[in-house]
Coordinates of N, CA, C and O in Angstrom, one line a residue:
L622 N 15.4 22.3 -8.0 CA 14.2 22.1 -8.8 C 13.1 21.3 -8.1 O 12.0 21.7 -8.0
N623 N 13.5 20.2 -7.4 CA 12.5 19.4 -6.7 C 11.9 20.2 -5.5 O 10.7 20.1 -5.3
S624 N 12.7 20.9 -4.8 CA 12.2 21.6 -3.6 C 11.3 22.8 -3.9 O 10.5 23.1 -3.1
S625 N 11.4 23.4 -5.1 CA 10.6 24.5 -5.4 C 9.3 24.0 -6.1 O 8.4 24.8 -6.3
M626 N 9.2 22.8 -6.4 CA 8.0 22.3 -7.1 C 6.9 22.1 -6.0 O 7.1 21.4 -5.0
G627 N 5.7 22.6 -6.3 CA 4.6 22.5 -5.4 C 3.8 21.2 -5.7 O 4.0 20.5 -6.7
F628 N 2.8 20.9 -4.9 CA 2.0 19.8 -5.1 C 0.9 20.2 -6.1 O 0.2 21.3 -5.9
A629 N 0.6 19.4 -7.1 CA -0.4 19.7 -8.1 C -1.8 19.4 -7.4 O -2.8 20.1 -7.8
I630 N -1.8 18.6 -6.5 CA -3.1 18.3 -5.8 C -3.0 18.8 -4.4 O -2.1 18.6 -3.7
N631 N -4.1 19.6 -4.0 CA -4.2 20.1 -2.7 C -4.8 19.1 -1.7 O -6.0 19.0 -1.6
F632 N -3.9 18.3 -1.1 CA -4.4 17.2 -0.3 C -5.1 17.6 1.0 O -5.9 16.9 1.5
D633 N -4.9 18.9 1.4 CA -5.6 19.4 2.5 C -7.1 19.7 2.3 O -7.8 19.9 3.2
S634 N -7.5 19.7 1.0 CA -8.9 19.9 0.7 C -9.8 18.7 0.8 O -11.0 18.8 0.7
Y635 N -9.2 17.6 1.1 CA -10.0 16.3 1.3 C -10.3 16.0 2.8 O -9.4 16.2 3.6
N636 N -11.5 15.7 3.0 CA -11.9 15.3 4.4 C -11.6 13.8 4.6 O -12.4 13.0 4.1
L637 N -10.6 13.5 5.4 CA -10.3 12.1 5.6 C -11.2 11.3 6.4 O -11.2 10.1 6.5
D638 N -12.2 12.0 7.1 CA -13.3 11.4 7.8 C -14.3 10.7 6.8 O -15.0 9.8 7.1
D639 N -14.3 11.2 5.6 CA -15.2 10.7 4.5 C -14.5 9.5 3.9 O -13.4 9.5 3.4
I640 N -15.3 8.4 4.0 CA -14.8 7.1 3.5 C -14.4 7.2 2.0 O -13.6 6.4 1.5
N641 N -15.1 8.1 1.3 CA -14.8 8.2 -0.1 C -13.6 9.1 -0.5 O -13.3 9.3 -1.7
S642 N -12.9 9.6 0.5 CA -11.9 10.6 0.2 C -10.7 10.0 -0.6 O -10.2 10.7 -1.5
V643 N -10.3 8.8 -0.3 CA -9.2 8.2 -1.1 C -9.7 7.9 -2.6 O -8.9 8.1 -3.5
R644 N -10.9 7.6 -2.7 CA -11.5 7.4 -4.1 C -11.4 8.7 -4.8 O -11.1 8.8 -6.0
K645 N -11.8 9.8 -4.1 CA -11.8 11.1 -4.7 C -10.3 11.6 -5.1 O -10.1 12.1 -6.2
I646 N -9.4 11.3 -4.2 CA -8.0 11.7 -4.4 C -7.5 10.9 -5.6 O -6.8 11.4 -6.5
T647 N -7.8 9.6 -5.7 CA -7.4 8.7 -6.8 C -7.9 9.2 -8.1 O -7.1 9.3 -9.1
K648 N -9.1 9.6 -8.1 CA -9.7 10.1 -9.4 C -9.0 11.4 -9.8 O -8.7 11.6 -10.9
D649 N -8.8 12.3 -8.8 CA -8.2 13.6 -9.1 C -6.7 13.4 -9.5 O -6.2 14.1 -10.4
Y650 N -6.0 12.5 -8.9 CA -4.6 12.2 -9.2 C -4.6 11.7 -10.7 O -3.7 12.2 -11.5
K651 N -5.4 10.8 -11.1 CA -5.4 10.2 -12.4 C -5.7 11.3 -13.4 O -5.0 11.4 -14.5
K652 N -6.6 12.2 -13.1 CA -6.9 13.3 -14.0 C -5.8 14.3 -14.1 O -5.4 14.7 -15.2
E653 N -5.2 14.6 -13.0 CA -4.1 15.6 -13.0 C -2.8 15.1 -13.7 O -2.1 15.8 -14.4
F654 N -2.5 13.8 -13.6 CA -1.3 13.2 -14.2 C -1.5 12.4 -15.4 O -0.6 11.7 -15.8
K655 N -2.6 12.5 -16.0 CA -3.0 11.7 -17.2 C -1.9 11.9 -18.3 O -1.5 10.9 -18.9
N656 N -1.4 13.1 -18.5 CA -0.4 13.4 -19.5 C 1.0 13.7 -18.9 O 1.8 14.2 -19.6
K657 N 1.2 13.3 -17.7 CA 2.5 13.5 -17.0 C 3.0 12.2 -16.4 O 3.6 12.3 -15.3
K658 N 2.7 11.1 -17.0 CA 3.1 9.8 -16.4 C 4.6 9.7 -16.3 O 5.3 10.1 -17.2
G659 N 5.1 9.2 -15.2 CA 6.5 9.0 -15.0 C 7.2 10.3 -14.6 O 8.5 10.3 -14.5
S660 N 6.5 11.4 -14.4 CA 7.2 12.7 -14.1 C 7.6 12.7 -12.6 O 7.0 12.0 -11.7
I661 N 8.5 13.6 -12.3 CA 8.9 13.8 -10.9 C 7.7 14.3 -10.1 O 7.5 13.9 -9.0
E662 N 7.0 15.2 -10.7 CA 5.8 15.8 -10.1 C 4.8 14.7 -9.7 O 4.2 14.7 -8.6
A663 N 4.5 13.7 -10.6 CA 3.6 12.6 -10.3 C 4.1 11.8 -9.1 O 3.3 11.4 -8.3
E664 N 5.4 11.5 -9.1 CA 6.0 10.7 -8.0 C 5.9 11.5 -6.7 O 5.6 10.9 -5.7
K665 N 6.2 12.8 -6.7 CA 6.2 13.6 -5.5 C 4.8 13.6 -4.9 O 4.6 13.5 -3.7
N666 N 3.8 13.8 -5.8 CA 2.4 13.8 -5.4 C 1.9 12.4 -4.9 O 1.2 12.3 -3.9
F667 N 2.4 11.3 -5.5 CA 2.2 10.0 -5.0 C 2.7 9.8 -3.6 O 2.0 9.2 -2.7
N668 N 3.9 10.2 -3.4 CA 4.5 10.1 -2.0 C 3.7 10.8 -1.0 O 3.5 10.3 0.1
R669 N 3.2 12.0 -1.4 CA 2.3 12.8 -0.4 C 1.0 12.0 -0.2 O 0.5 12.0 0.9
F670 N 0.5 11.4 -1.3 CA -0.7 10.6 -1.2 C -0.5 9.5 -0.2 O -1.4 9.2 0.7
I671 N 0.6 8.8 -0.2 CA 0.9 7.7 0.7 C 0.8 8.2 2.2 O 0.3 7.5 3.0
E672 N 1.3 9.4 2.4 CA 1.2 9.9 3.8 C -0.2 10.2 4.2 O -0.6 9.8 5.3
I673 N -1.0 10.7 3.3 CA -2.4 11.0 3.5 C -3.2 9.7 3.7 O -4.0 9.5 4.5
Y674 N -2.8 8.7 2.9 CA -3.4 7.3 2.9 C -3.3 6.7 4.3 O -4.2 6.1 4.8
T675 N -2.1 6.9 4.9 CA -1.8 6.3 6.2 C -2.7 7.0 7.2 O -3.3 6.3 8.1
N676 N -2.9 8.3 7.1 CA -3.8 9.0 8.0 C -5.2 8.6 7.8 O -6.0 8.4 8.8
F677 N -5.6 8.4 6.6 CA -6.9 7.9 6.2 C -7.2 6.6 6.9 O -8.3 6.4 7.5
E678 N -6.3 5.7 6.8 CA -6.4 4.4 7.4 C -6.6 4.5 8.9 O -7.5 3.8 9.4
D679 N -5.9 5.3 9.6 CA -6.0 5.5 11.0 C -7.4 6.0 11.4 O -8.0 5.6 12.3
I680 N -7.8 7.0 10.6 CA -9.1 7.7 10.9 C -10.2 6.7 10.6 O -11.2 6.6 11.5
Q681 N -10.2 6.0 9.6 CA -11.3 5.0 9.3 C -11.3 3.9 10.3 O -12.4 3.4 10.6
N682 N -10.2 3.5 10.8 CA -10.2 2.5 11.9 C -10.9 3.0 13.2 O -11.5 2.2 13.9
K683 N -10.8 4.3 13.4 CA -11.5 4.9 14.5 C -13.0 5.1 14.2 O -13.8 5.0 15.1
N684 N -13.3 5.4 13.0 CA -14.7 5.6 12.6 C -15.5 4.4 12.4 O -16.7 4.4 12.6
I685 N -14.9 3.3 11.9 CA -15.7 2.1 11.5 C -15.4 1.0 12.5 O -14.2 0.6 12.6
Y686 N -16.4 0.5 13.0 CA -16.3 -0.7 13.9 C -16.7 -1.9 13.1 O -17.8 -2.0 12.5
L687 N -15.8 -2.9 13.0 CA -16.1 -4.1 12.3 C -16.4 -5.2 13.3 O -15.5 -5.6 14.0
P688 N -17.6 -5.6 13.5 CA -18.0 -6.5 14.5 C -17.3 -7.9 14.3 O -17.1 -8.3 13.2
Y689 N -17.0 -8.5 15.5 CA -16.4 -9.8 15.4 C -17.4 -10.8 15.1 O -18.4 -11.0 15.8
K690 N -17.3 -11.4 13.9 CA -18.2 -12.5 13.5 C -17.5 -13.4 12.6 O -16.4 -13.0 12.1
L691 N -18.0 -14.5 12.4 CA -17.4 -15.5 11.6 C -18.3 -15.8 10.4 O -19.5 -15.9 10.6
S692 N -17.7 -16.1 9.3 CA -18.5 -16.5 8.1 C -18.2 -18.0 7.9 O -17.0 -18.4 7.8
N693 N -19.2 -18.8 8.0 CA -19.1 -20.3 7.9 C -18.0 -20.8 8.9 O -17.1 -21.6 8.5
N694 N -18.0 -20.2 10.1 CA -17.0 -20.6 11.1 C -15.5 -20.3 10.7 O -14.6 -20.9 11.2
S695 N -15.3 -19.3 9.9 CA -14.0 -19.0 9.4 C -13.7 -17.5 9.5 O -14.4 -16.6 8.9
I696 N -12.6 -17.1 10.2 CA -12.2 -15.8 10.3 C -11.7 -15.3 8.9 O -12.0 -14.2 8.5
S697 N -11.0 -16.2 8.2 CA -10.4 -15.9 6.9 C -11.5 -15.5 5.9 O -11.4 -14.6 5.1
L698 N -12.6 -16.3 5.9 CA -13.7 -16.0 5.0 C -14.4 -14.6 5.4 O -14.7 -13.9 4.5
Q699 N -14.5 -14.3 6.7 CA -15.0 -13.0 7.1 C -14.1 -11.9 6.7 O -14.5 -10.8 6.2
V700 N -12.8 -12.1 6.8 CA -11.8 -11.1 6.4 C -12.0 -10.8 4.9 O -12.0 -9.7 4.4
E701 N -12.2 -11.9 4.1 CA -12.4 -11.8 2.7 C -13.6 -11.0 2.4 O -13.6 -10.1 1.5
R702 N -14.7 -11.3 3.1 CA -16.0 -10.6 2.8 C -15.9 -9.1 3.2 O -16.3 -8.2 2.4
Y703 N -15.3 -8.8 4.3 CA -15.1 -7.4 4.7 C -14.2 -6.7 3.7 O -14.4 -5.6 3.3
S704 N -13.1 -7.4 3.3 CA -12.2 -6.8 2.4 C -12.8 -6.4 1.0 O -12.6 -5.4 0.4
K705 N -13.7 -7.3 0.5 CA -14.4 -7.0 -0.7 C -15.3 -5.8 -0.5 O -15.4 -5.0 -1.5
K706 N -15.9 -5.6 0.6 CA -16.8 -4.5 0.9 C -16.0 -3.2 0.9 O -16.4 -2.2 0.4
Y707 N -14.8 -3.2 1.5 CA -14.0 -2.0 1.7 C -13.0 -1.7 0.6 O -12.4 -0.6 0.6
Y708 N -12.7 -2.6 -0.3 CA -11.7 -2.4 -1.3 C -11.9 -1.2 -2.2 O -11.0 -0.5 -2.5
K709 N -13.2 -1.0 -2.5 CA -13.5 0.2 -3.4 C -13.1 1.5 -2.7 O -12.9 2.5 -3.4
Y710 N -12.9 1.5 -1.4 CA -12.4 2.7 -0.7 C -10.9 2.7 -0.5 O -10.4 3.5 0.2
G711 N -10.2 1.7 -1.1 CA -8.8 1.6 -1.0 C -8.3 0.9 0.3 O -7.2 0.9 0.6
L712 N -9.2 0.1 0.9 CA -8.9 -0.5 2.1 C -9.2 -2.0 2.0 O -10.0 -2.5 1.3
I713 N -8.5 -2.8 2.8 CA -8.7 -4.2 3.0 C -8.9 -4.4 4.5 O -8.7 -3.5 5.3
V714 N -9.3 -5.6 4.9 CA -9.4 -5.9 6.3 C -8.5 -7.0 6.7 O -8.2 -8.0 6.0
Q715 N -7.9 -6.9 7.9 CA -7.0 -7.9 8.4 C -7.5 -8.2 9.8 O -8.2 -7.4 10.5
F716 N -7.2 -9.4 10.3 CA -7.6 -9.9 11.6 C -6.3 -10.0 12.4 O -5.3 -10.7 12.0
D717 N -6.2 -9.3 13.6 CA -5.1 -9.3 14.4 C -5.5 -9.1 15.8 O -6.3 -8.2 16.1
E718 N -4.9 -9.9 16.7 CA -5.1 -9.8 18.2 C -6.6 -9.7 18.5 O -7.1 -8.9 19.3
G719 N -7.4 -10.6 17.8 CA -8.8 -10.8 18.2 C -9.7 -9.7 17.6 O -10.9 -9.7 18.0
E720 N -9.3 -8.9 16.7 CA -10.2 -8.0 16.1 C -9.9 -7.7 14.6 O -8.8 -8.0 14.1
Y721 N -10.9 -7.3 13.9 CA -10.8 -6.9 12.5 C -10.3 -5.5 12.4 O -10.9 -4.6 13.1
L722 N -9.3 -5.2 11.5 CA -8.8 -3.9 11.3 C -8.8 -3.5 9.8 O -8.5 -4.4 9.0
L723 N -9.0 -2.3 9.5 CA -8.9 -1.8 8.2 C -7.4 -1.5 7.9 O -6.7 -1.0 8.8
A724 N -6.9 -1.8 6.7 CA -5.6 -1.6 6.3 C -5.5 -1.1 4.9 O -6.4 -1.3 4.1
K725 N -4.4 -0.4 4.5 CA -4.2 0.0 3.1 C -4.1 -1.2 2.2 O -3.5 -2.2 2.6
S726 N -4.6 -1.0 1.0 CA -4.5 -2.1 0.0 C -3.3 -1.9 -0.9 O -3.3 -0.9 -1.7
N727 N -2.4 -2.8 -0.9 CA -1.3 -2.8 -1.9 C -1.8 -2.9 -3.3 O -1.3 -2.3 -4.3
K728 N -2.8 -3.8 -3.5 CA -3.4 -4.0 -4.8 C -4.0 -2.7 -5.3 O -3.8 -2.4 -6.5
Y729 N -4.7 -2.0 -4.5 CA -5.4 -0.8 -4.9 C -4.3 0.2 -5.3 O -4.5 0.9 -6.3
I730 N -3.2 0.3 -4.6 CA -2.1 1.3 -4.9 C -1.6 0.9 -6.3 O -1.4 1.7 -7.1
Y731 N -1.2 -0.4 -6.5 CA -0.7 -0.8 -7.7 C -1.6 -0.5 -8.9 O -1.2 0.1 -9.9
E732 N -2.8 -0.9 -8.8 CA -3.8 -0.8 -9.9 C -4.1 0.6 -10.2 O -4.4 0.9 -11.4
N733 N -4.0 1.5 -9.3 CA -4.4 2.9 -9.5 C -3.3 3.9 -9.7 O -3.5 5.0 -10.3
F734 N -2.1 3.6 -9.3 CA -1.0 4.6 -9.3 C 0.2 4.1 -10.1 O 1.0 5.0 -10.5
A735 N 0.5 2.8 -10.2 CA 1.8 2.4 -10.8 C 2.1 3.0 -12.1 O 3.2 3.4 -12.4
E736 N 1.1 3.0 -13.0 CA 1.4 3.5 -14.4 C 1.8 5.0 -14.4 O 2.3 5.4 -15.4
Y737 N 1.6 5.7 -13.4 CA 1.9 7.1 -13.3 C 3.3 7.4 -12.8 O 3.8 8.5 -12.8
L738 N 4.0 6.3 -12.4 CA 5.3 6.5 -11.7 C 6.4 6.0 -12.5 O 6.3 5.4 -13.6
S739 N 7.7 6.2 -12.0 CA 8.9 5.8 -12.7 C 8.9 4.3 -12.8 O 8.2 3.5 -12.1
K740 N 9.8 3.8 -13.7 CA 9.9 2.3 -14.0 C 10.3 1.6 -12.7 O 9.7 0.6 -12.3
P741 N 11.3 2.1 -11.9 CA 11.6 1.4 -10.7 C 10.4 1.3 -9.7 O 10.2 0.3 -9.1
F742 N 9.7 2.4 -9.6 CA 8.5 2.4 -8.7 C 7.4 1.4 -9.2 O 6.8 0.7 -8.4
Q743 N 7.2 1.4 -10.5 CA 6.3 0.4 -11.1 C 6.6 -1.0 -10.7 O 5.8 -1.8 -10.3
E744 N 7.9 -1.3 -10.9 CA 8.4 -2.7 -10.6 C 8.2 -3.0 -9.2 O 7.8 -4.1 -8.8
Y745 N 8.6 -2.0 -8.3 CA 8.5 -2.2 -6.9 C 7.0 -2.5 -6.5 O 6.7 -3.4 -5.7
L746 N 6.1 -1.6 -7.0 CA 4.7 -1.8 -6.6 C 4.1 -3.1 -7.2 O 3.3 -3.7 -6.5
E747 N 4.6 -3.5 -8.4 CA 4.1 -4.7 -8.9 C 4.5 -5.9 -8.1 O 3.7 -6.8 -7.8
Y748 N 5.7 -5.9 -7.6 CA 6.2 -7.0 -6.8 C 5.4 -7.0 -5.5 O 5.2 -8.1 -4.9
N749 N 5.0 -5.9 -5.0 CA 4.4 -5.8 -3.6 C 2.9 -5.6 -3.7 O 2.3 -5.1 -2.8
K750 N 2.3 -6.0 -4.8 CA 0.8 -5.7 -5.0 C -0.1 -6.6 -4.3 O -1.3 -6.4 -4.2
S751 N 0.4 -7.7 -3.7 CA -0.4 -8.6 -3.0 C -0.9 -8.0 -1.6 O -0.1 -7.3 -1.0
D752 N -2.1 -8.3 -1.3 CA -2.6 -7.9 0.0 C -2.5 -9.0 1.1 O -3.0 -8.8 2.2
E753 N -1.9 -10.1 0.7 CA -1.7 -11.2 1.6 C -0.7 -10.8 2.7 O 0.3 -10.2 2.3
R754 N -0.9 -11.1 3.9 CA 0.0 -10.7 5.0 C 1.2 -11.6 5.0 O 1.1 -12.8 4.7
I755 N 2.4 -11.1 5.3 CA 3.6 -11.9 5.4 C 4.1 -11.9 6.9 O 4.8 -12.8 7.2
I756 N 3.6 -11.0 7.7 CA 3.9 -10.9 9.1 C 2.7 -10.8 9.9 O 1.8 -10.0 9.6
S757 N 2.6 -11.5 11.0 CA 1.5 -11.4 11.9 C 2.0 -11.7 13.3 O 2.8 -12.6 13.5
D758 N 1.6 -10.9 14.3 CA 2.1 -11.0 15.6 C 3.6 -11.0 15.7 O 4.2 -11.7 16.5
G759 N 4.2 -10.2 14.9 CA 5.7 -10.1 14.9 C 6.5 -11.3 14.3 O 7.7 -11.4 14.5
R760 N 5.7 -12.2 13.6 CA 6.4 -13.3 13.1 C 6.0 -13.4 11.6 O 4.9 -13.1 11.2
Y761 N 7.0 -14.0 10.8 CA 6.7 -14.3 9.4 C 5.7 -15.4 9.4 O 5.8 -16.4 10.1
I762 N 4.7 -15.3 8.5 CA 3.7 -16.3 8.3 C 3.8 -16.9 6.9 O 2.8 -17.5 6.4
I763 N 4.9 -16.7 6.2 CA 5.2 -17.2 4.9 C 6.3 -18.3 5.1 O 7.0 -18.3 6.1
S764 N 6.4 -19.1 4.0 CA 7.4 -20.2 4.1 C 8.8 -19.6 4.0 O 9.0 -18.5 3.6
R765 N 9.7 -20.4 4.4 CA 11.2 -20.0 4.4 C 11.5 -19.8 2.9 O 12.3 -18.8 2.6
E766 N 11.0 -20.6 2.0 CA 11.3 -20.4 0.6 C 10.8 -19.0 0.1 O 11.4 -18.4 -0.7
E767 N 9.6 -18.7 0.5 CA 9.0 -17.4 0.1 C 9.8 -16.2 0.7 O 10.1 -15.2 0.0
L768 N 10.3 -16.4 1.9 CA 11.1 -15.4 2.5 C 12.4 -15.2 1.8 O 12.9 -14.1 1.5
N769 N 13.0 -16.3 1.4 CA 14.3 -16.3 0.7 C 14.1 -15.6 -0.7 O 14.9 -14.9 -1.1
S770 N 13.0 -15.9 -1.3 CA 12.6 -15.3 -2.6 C 12.5 -13.8 -2.5 O 13.0 -13.1 -3.3
R771 N 11.9 -13.4 -1.4 CA 11.7 -11.9 -1.2 C 13.0 -11.2 -1.0 O 13.3 -10.2 -1.5
I772 N 13.9 -11.9 -0.2 CA 15.2 -11.3 0.1 C 16.0 -11.2 -1.2 O 16.6 -10.2 -1.5
K773 N 15.9 -12.2 -2.0 CA 16.6 -12.2 -3.3 C 16.1 -11.1 -4.2 O 16.9 -10.4 -4.9
F774 N 14.8 -10.9 -4.2 CA 14.2 -9.9 -5.1 C 14.8 -8.5 -4.6 O 15.2 -7.7 -5.5
Y775 N 14.7 -8.2 -3.3 CA 15.2 -6.9 -2.9 C 16.7 -6.7 -3.1 O 17.1 -5.7 -3.5
E776 N 17.5 -7.8 -2.9 CA 18.9 -7.7 -3.2 C 19.2 -7.3 -4.7 O 20.0 -6.4 -5.0
S777 N 18.4 -8.0 -5.6 CA 18.6 -7.7 -7.0 C 18.1 -6.3 -7.4 O 18.7 -5.6 -8.2
F778 N 16.9 -6.0 -6.8 CA 16.3 -4.7 -7.1 C 17.2 -3.5 -6.6 O 17.4 -2.5 -7.4
V779 N 17.8 -3.7 -5.5 CA 18.7 -2.6 -5.0 C 19.9 -2.5 -5.9 O 20.4 -1.3 -6.1
K780 N 20.4 -3.6 -6.4 CA 21.6 -3.5 -7.4 C 21.1 -2.8 -8.7 O 21.9 -2.1 -9.3
L781 N 19.9 -3.1 -9.1 CA 19.4 -2.6 -10.4 C 19.1 -1.1 -10.3 O 19.3 -0.4 -11.3
Y782 N 18.5 -0.7 -9.2 CA 18.1 0.7 -9.0 C 18.6 1.3 -7.7 O 17.9 1.5 -6.8
P783 N 19.9 1.5 -7.6 CA 20.5 1.9 -6.4 C 20.0 3.3 -5.9 O 19.9 3.5 -4.7
K784 N 19.8 4.2 -6.8 CA 19.3 5.5 -6.4 C 17.9 5.4 -5.8 O 17.6 6.0 -4.8
F785 N 17.1 4.7 -6.5 CA 15.7 4.5 -6.0 C 15.7 3.8 -4.6 O 15.1 4.2 -3.7
A786 N 16.6 2.8 -4.5 CA 16.7 2.0 -3.2 C 17.2 2.9 -2.1 O 16.7 2.8 -1.0
E787 N 18.1 3.8 -2.4 CA 18.6 4.7 -1.4 C 17.5 5.7 -1.0 O 17.3 5.9 0.2
E788 N 16.9 6.3 -2.0 CA 15.8 7.3 -1.7 C 14.7 6.7 -0.8 O 14.2 7.4 0.1
Y789 N 14.3 5.5 -1.1 CA 13.2 4.9 -0.4 C 13.6 3.9 0.6 O 12.8 3.1 1.1
K790 N 14.9 3.9 1.0 CA 15.4 3.1 2.1 C 15.0 1.6 2.0 O 14.6 1.0 3.0
L791 N 15.2 1.0 0.8 CA 14.9 -0.4 0.6 C 15.8 -1.3 1.3 O 15.4 -2.4 1.5
N792 N 17.0 -0.8 1.6 CA 17.9 -1.7 2.3 C 17.3 -2.1 3.7 O 17.7 -3.2 4.2
D793 N 16.4 -1.3 4.2 CA 15.7 -1.7 5.5 C 14.8 -2.9 5.3 O 14.5 -3.6 6.2
K794 N 14.5 -3.2 4.0 CA 13.6 -4.3 3.8 C 14.4 -5.6 3.6 O 13.8 -6.7 3.6
I795 N 15.7 -5.5 3.5 CA 16.5 -6.7 3.4 C 17.0 -7.0 4.8 O 17.6 -6.1 5.5
F796 N 16.8 -8.2 5.3 CA 17.2 -8.5 6.7 C 18.4 -9.4 6.7 O 18.3 -10.6 6.7
P797 N 19.6 -8.8 6.7 CA 20.8 -9.5 6.6 C 21.1 -10.4 7.8 O 21.9 -11.3 7.8
T798 N 20.4 -10.2 8.9 CA 20.6 -11.0 10.1 C 19.9 -12.3 10.1 O 20.1 -13.2 10.9
I799 N 19.0 -12.5 9.1 CA 18.2 -13.7 9.0 C 19.1 -14.7 8.2 O 19.5 -14.3 7.1
D800 N 19.3 -15.8 8.7 CA 20.1 -16.8 7.9 C 19.1 -17.6 7.1 O 18.3 -18.4 7.7
P801 N 19.0 -17.5 5.8 CA 18.0 -18.1 5.0 C 18.2 -19.7 4.9 O 17.4 -20.3 4.3
K802 N 19.3 -20.2 5.5 CA 19.5 -21.7 5.4 C 18.8 -22.4 6.4 O 18.4 -22.6 7.3

């Protein structure tokens, strides 16, 4: 049944060079699945959207140059300003290795797609809706307590939704080699 089901949205019809393409896809997705919330088809199209979204992010990073500047002598404040400007396009801005980069917004995904997906997916997206970074330059930039809290969430979530966890490889998000003590 799953394999014979086609995509309701023709993702190939969107020009990812257009900064508005994710907004257009989001609008079309909501229209298409307005009466099919929680369906397999909605989830399958969402997963395809995430693939497209990653390509969109890469393309926009090549198309848009974000000049290095500071707001009130603060990189964080400039990241916040850039992020406010690009959020409506489904993007936020991060600062890494001396430059500003566009990135997908977890908050945008949650706010626009969660209600159309299965309960486990909704809970997963809600938990991950923050656009705050937790890793930078290959290191965690959150407290040990926050890291432990995240590990506990994933361990509980995997037990509660084992099929979902297996399908979306959530065990990869649990880092058993890290000693939380």
